[in-house]
Coordinates of C-alpha atoms in Angstrom, one line a residue:
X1 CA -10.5 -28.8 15.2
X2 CA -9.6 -27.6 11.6
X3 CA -7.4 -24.5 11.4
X4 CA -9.7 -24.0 8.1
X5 CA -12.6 -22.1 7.8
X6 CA -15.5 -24.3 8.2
X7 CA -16.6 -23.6 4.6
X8 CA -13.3 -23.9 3.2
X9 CA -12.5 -27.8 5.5
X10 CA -11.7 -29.7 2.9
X11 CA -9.1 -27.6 1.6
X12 CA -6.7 -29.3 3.7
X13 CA -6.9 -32.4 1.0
X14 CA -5.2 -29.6 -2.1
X15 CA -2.5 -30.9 -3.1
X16 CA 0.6 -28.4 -3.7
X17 CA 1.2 -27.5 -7.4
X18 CA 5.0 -27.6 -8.1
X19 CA 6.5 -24.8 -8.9
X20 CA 8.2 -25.2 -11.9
X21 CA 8.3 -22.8 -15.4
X22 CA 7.0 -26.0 -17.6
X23 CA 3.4 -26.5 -15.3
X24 CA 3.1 -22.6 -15.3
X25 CA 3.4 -22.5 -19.1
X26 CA 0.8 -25.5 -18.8
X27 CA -1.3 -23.5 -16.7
X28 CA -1.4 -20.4 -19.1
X29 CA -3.7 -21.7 -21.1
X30 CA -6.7 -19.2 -21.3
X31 CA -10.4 -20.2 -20.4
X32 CA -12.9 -19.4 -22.9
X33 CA -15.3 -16.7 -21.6
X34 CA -19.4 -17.2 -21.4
X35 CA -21.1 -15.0 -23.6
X36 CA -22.1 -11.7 -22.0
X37 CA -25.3 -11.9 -20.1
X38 CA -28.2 -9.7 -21.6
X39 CA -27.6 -6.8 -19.1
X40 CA -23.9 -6.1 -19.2
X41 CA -22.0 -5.6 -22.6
X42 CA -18.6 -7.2 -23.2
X43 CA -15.7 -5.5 -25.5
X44 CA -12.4 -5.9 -25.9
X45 CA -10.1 -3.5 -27.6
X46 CA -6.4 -2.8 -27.9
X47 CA -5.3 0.9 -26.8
X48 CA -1.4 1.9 -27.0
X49 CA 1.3 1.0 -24.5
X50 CA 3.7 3.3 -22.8
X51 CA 6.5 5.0 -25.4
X52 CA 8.3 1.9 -27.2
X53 CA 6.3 -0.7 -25.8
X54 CA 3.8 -3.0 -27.9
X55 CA -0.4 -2.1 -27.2
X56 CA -2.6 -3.3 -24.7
X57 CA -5.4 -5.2 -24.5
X58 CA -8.5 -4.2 -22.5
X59 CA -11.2 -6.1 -21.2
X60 CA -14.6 -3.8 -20.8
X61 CA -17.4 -4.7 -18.9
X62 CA -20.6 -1.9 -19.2
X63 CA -23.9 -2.3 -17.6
X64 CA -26.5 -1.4 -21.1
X65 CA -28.1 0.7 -18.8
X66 CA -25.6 2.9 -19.2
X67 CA -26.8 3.8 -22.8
X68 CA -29.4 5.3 -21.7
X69 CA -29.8 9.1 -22.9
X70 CA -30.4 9.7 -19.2
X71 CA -28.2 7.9 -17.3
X72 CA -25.7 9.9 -15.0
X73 CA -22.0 9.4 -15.5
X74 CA -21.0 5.9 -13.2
X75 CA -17.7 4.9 -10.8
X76 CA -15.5 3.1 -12.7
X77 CA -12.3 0.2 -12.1
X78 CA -9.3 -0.9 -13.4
X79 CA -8.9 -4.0 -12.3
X80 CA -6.1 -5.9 -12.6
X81 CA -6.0 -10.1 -12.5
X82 CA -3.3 -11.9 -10.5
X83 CA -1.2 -14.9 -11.6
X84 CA 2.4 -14.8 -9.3
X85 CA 2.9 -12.0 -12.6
X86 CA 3.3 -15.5 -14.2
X87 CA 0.1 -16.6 -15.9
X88 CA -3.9 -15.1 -16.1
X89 CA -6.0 -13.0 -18.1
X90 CA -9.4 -10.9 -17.4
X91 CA -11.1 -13.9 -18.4
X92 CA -10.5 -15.8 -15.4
X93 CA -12.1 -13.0 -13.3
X94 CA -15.0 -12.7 -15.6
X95 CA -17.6 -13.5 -12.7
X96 CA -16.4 -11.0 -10.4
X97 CA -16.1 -8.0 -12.9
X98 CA -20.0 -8.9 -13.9
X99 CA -20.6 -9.1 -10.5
X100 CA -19.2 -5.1 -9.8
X101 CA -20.8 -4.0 -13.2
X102 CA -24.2 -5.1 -12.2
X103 CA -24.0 -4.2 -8.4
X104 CA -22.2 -1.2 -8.3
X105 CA -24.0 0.2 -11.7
X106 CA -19.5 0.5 -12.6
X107 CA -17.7 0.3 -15.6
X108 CA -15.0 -2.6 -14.9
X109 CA -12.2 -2.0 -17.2
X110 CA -10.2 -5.3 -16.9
X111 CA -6.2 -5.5 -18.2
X112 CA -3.9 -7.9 -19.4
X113 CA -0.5 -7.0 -19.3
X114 CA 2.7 -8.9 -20.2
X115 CA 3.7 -11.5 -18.2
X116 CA 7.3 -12.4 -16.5
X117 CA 9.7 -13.8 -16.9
X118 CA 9.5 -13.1 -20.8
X119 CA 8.9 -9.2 -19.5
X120 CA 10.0 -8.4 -16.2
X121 CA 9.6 -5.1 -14.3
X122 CA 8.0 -2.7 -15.0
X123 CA 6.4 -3.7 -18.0
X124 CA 3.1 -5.1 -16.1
X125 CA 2.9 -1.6 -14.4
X126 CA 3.5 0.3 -17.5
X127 CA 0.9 -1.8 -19.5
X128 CA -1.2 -0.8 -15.9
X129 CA -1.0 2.4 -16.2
X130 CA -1.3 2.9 -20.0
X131 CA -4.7 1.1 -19.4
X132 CA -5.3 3.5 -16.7
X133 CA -4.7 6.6 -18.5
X134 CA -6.7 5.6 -21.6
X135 CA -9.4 4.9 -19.0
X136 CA -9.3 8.7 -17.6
X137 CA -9.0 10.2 -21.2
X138 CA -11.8 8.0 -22.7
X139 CA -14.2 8.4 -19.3
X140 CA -16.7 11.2 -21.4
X141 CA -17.2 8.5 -24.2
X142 CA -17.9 5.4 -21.3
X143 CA -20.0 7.4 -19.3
X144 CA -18.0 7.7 -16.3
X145 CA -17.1 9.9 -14.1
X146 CA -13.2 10.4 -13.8
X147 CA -13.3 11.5 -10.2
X148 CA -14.6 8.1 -9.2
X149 CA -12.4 5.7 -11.0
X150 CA -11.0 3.3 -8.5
X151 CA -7.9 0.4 -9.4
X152 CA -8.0 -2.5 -7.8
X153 CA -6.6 -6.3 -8.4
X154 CA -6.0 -9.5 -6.4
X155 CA -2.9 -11.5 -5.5
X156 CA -0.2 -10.5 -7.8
X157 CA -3.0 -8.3 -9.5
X158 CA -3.5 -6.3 -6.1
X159 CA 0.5 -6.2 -6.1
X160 CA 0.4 -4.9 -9.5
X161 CA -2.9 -2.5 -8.2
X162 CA -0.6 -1.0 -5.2
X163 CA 2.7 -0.3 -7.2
X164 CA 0.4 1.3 -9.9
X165 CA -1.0 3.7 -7.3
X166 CA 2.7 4.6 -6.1
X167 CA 2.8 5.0 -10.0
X168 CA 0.4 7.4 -10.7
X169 CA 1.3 9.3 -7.6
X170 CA 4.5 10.0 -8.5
X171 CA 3.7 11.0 -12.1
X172 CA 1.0 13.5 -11.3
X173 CA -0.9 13.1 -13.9
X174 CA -4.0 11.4 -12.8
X175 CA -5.3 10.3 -9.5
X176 CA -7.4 7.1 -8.6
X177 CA -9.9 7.8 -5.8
X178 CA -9.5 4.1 -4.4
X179 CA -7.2 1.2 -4.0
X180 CA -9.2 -2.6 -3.8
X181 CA -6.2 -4.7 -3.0
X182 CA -7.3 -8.2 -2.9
X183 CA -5.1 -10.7 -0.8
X184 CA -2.2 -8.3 -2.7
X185 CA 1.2 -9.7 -3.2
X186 CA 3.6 -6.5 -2.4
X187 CA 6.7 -7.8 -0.9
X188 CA 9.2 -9.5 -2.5
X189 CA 10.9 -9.9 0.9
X190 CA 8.5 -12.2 1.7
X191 CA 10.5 -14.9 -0.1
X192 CA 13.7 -14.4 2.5
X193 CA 11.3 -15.7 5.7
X194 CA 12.5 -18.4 7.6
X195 CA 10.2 -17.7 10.8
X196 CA 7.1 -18.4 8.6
X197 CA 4.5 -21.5 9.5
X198 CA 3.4 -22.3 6.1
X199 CA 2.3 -25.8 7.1
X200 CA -1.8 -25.2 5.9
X201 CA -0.5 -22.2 3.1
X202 CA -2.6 -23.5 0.6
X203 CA -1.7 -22.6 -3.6
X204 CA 0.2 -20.5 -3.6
X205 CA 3.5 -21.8 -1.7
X206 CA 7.0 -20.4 -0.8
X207 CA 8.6 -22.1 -3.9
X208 CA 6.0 -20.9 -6.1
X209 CA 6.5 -17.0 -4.2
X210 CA 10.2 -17.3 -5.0
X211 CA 9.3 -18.1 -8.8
X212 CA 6.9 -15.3 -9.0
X213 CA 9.3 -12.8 -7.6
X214 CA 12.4 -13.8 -9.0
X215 CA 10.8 -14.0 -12.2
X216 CA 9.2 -10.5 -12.3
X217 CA 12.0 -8.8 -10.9
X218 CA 15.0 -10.4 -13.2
X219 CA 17.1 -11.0 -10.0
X220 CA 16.8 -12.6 -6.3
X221 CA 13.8 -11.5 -4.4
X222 CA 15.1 -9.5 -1.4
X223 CA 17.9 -8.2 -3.0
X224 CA 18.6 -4.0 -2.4
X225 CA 17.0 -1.2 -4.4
X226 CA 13.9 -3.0 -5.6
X227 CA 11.2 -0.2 -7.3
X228 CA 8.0 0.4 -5.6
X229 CA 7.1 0.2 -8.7
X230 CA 7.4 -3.5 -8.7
X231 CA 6.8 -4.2 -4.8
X232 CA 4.8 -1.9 -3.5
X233 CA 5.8 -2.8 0.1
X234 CA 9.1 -1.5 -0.7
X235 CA 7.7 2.3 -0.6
X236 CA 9.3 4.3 2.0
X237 CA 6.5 7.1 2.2
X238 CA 3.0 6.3 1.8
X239 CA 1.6 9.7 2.4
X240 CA -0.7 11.3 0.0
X241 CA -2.1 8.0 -1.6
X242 CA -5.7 7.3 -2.1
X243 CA -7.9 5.4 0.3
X244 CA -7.7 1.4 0.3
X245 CA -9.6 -1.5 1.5
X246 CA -7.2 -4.8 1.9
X247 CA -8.8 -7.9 2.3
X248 CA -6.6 -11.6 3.2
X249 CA -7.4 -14.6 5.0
X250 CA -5.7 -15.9 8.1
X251 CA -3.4 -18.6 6.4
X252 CA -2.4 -16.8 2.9
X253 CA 0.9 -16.8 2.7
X254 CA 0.6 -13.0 2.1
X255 CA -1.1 -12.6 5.6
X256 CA 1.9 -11.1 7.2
X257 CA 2.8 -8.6 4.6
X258 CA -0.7 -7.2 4.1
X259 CA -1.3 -6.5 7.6
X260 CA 2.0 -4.6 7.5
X261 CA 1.2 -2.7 4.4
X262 CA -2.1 -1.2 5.7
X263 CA -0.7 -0.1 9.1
X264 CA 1.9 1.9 7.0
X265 CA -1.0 3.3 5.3
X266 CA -2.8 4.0 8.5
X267 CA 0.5 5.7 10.1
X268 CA 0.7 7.6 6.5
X269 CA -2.6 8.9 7.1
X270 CA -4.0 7.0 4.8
X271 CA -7.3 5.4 5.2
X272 CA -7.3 1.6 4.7
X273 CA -10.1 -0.4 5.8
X274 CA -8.8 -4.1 6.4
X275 CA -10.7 -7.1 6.4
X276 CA -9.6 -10.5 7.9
X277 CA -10.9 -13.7 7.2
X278 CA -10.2 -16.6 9.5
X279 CA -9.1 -19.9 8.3
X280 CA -8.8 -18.6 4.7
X281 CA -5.8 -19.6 2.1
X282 CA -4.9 -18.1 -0.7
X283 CA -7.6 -17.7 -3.6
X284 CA -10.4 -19.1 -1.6
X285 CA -13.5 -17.4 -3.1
X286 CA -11.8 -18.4 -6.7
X287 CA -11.6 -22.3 -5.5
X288 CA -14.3 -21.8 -3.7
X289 CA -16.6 -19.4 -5.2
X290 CA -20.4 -20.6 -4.3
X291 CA -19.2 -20.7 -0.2
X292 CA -20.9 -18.4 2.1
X293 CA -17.8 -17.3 3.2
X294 CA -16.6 -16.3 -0.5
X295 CA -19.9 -14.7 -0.9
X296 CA -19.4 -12.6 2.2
X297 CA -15.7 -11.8 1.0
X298 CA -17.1 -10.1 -2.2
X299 CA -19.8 -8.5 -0.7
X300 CA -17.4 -6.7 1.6
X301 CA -15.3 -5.6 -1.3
X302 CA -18.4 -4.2 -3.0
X303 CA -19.3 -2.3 0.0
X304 CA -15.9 -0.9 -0.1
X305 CA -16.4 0.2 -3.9
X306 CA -19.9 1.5 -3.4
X307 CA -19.0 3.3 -0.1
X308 CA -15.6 5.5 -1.8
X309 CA -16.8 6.0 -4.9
X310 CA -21.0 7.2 -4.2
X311 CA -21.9 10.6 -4.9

């Protein structure tokens, strides 16, 4: 019997992408986007980086029936793409942030931040959290409501999601209500393992964790006195943060750390809903986006959204 989900079988045939700097700049070549569908207006715009650092570029995603005279203010998201903090763009998560626009009635405010190893730590959480706080101080103009702005990301974007929360926390100034952390990469740690069965880890593999993190970070993964701020698994005290919903499939390579992460929440006091899915690799519902099981995966994360951030 398969150890892969039934929808997801012939994933065992993926090949392993090596994990070399030359195929990731191969791979950063960005997909052109659709054009918008008639119910949910696109815009991109450039708002201005933390002190010293070049702008950012934003991503918008606003259900027109927002422009209505009458329409009440609506939940919004930062969301944040993933990538190994290597490659991506909001563009390649174009379906899903339609998807949470039309559901969810949300304004899906999509980032893309610099990328290691040309910037390292902390610039992707900086350009984060300048997005973030444009995102509060513009809410009036988008029509949303700044008490029900969530963040949220996948892979190294959840990663990215989680450190921004510790981020925000710690700076007082704003407060996300909700934390979506997508099969999040948080622990650089994770690279040290020698006890781990990787054997059906499917695209995203040890080597390529090891580039990711010793990219980002400028220095070996596991080495003492990383920031938070760049892994959030390294926090110490997770008290105070907002509520989260983690999602991961049994065989992600990030399995292990994830489950970790929302106990710690839990024992923090923290509520964090998380979701398994058996016989699920890295990225699935991206490989494998019309599956049931992919399907069911983002239904759950839009039951998370619409749950924490109704009125």
């Amino acid at each position: 019997m398969s150890v892969f989900h039934p929808d997801l079988r012939s994933a065992r045939f993926i090949p392993p992408i090596p994990a070399r700097m030359p195929v990731v700049r191969l791979m950063r070549r960005t997909p052109k986007p659709k054009p918008a569908p008639h119910d949910v207006r696109i815009e991109e715009l450039d708002v201005p980086g933390a002190e010293g650092a070049p702008a950012v570029r934003l991503r918008i995603y606003r259900p027109t029936a927002l422009d209505a005279a009458d329409a009440a203010p609506a939940p919004a998201m930062l969301w944040i793409h993933g990538g190994g903090f290597l490659l991506g763009s909001p563009a390649q998560d174009e379906a899903s942030s339609i998807a949470f626009a039309r559901a969810l009635g949300m304004v899906v405010v999509a980032v893309r931040y610099r990328l290691a190893p040309e910037y390292p730590s902390p610039a992707a959480v900086e350009d984060a959290y300048a997005a973030l706080t444009w995102l509060f101080e513009n809410a009036a103009r988008l029509g949303v409501d700044d008490e029900r702005i969530a963040v949220g990301g996948a892979s190294a974007g959840g990663g990215l999601a989680a450190s921004l929360v510790l981020y925000a926390h710690d700076r007082g100034e704003i407060r996300p209500a909700f934390q979506l952390l997508v099969y999040p990469m948080l622990d650089d740690r994770t690279v040290t393992r020698r006890d781990h069965d990787t054997r059906n880890v499917r695209l995203w593999s040890p080597a390529q964790n090891r580039i990711g993190w010793t990219s980002y970070l400028g220095r070996e993964p596991g080495s003492p006195d990383v920031s938070p701020y760049a892994a959030a698994a390294r926090r110490q005290d997770l008290t105070g943060l907002p509520a989260a919903w983690i999602g991961v499939g049994t065989l992600d390579l990030f399995h292990d750390e994830d489950v970790e992460y929302a106990r710690r929440l839990r024992e923090a006091g923290v509520p964090c809903e998380f979701h398994v899915v058996d016989g699920a690799f890295h990225g699935f519902d991206a490989l494998y986006r019309g599956a049931r099981v992919s399907r069911e995966f983002h239904a759950e994360q839009a039951r998370a959204l619409r749950a924490a951030l109704s009125r």
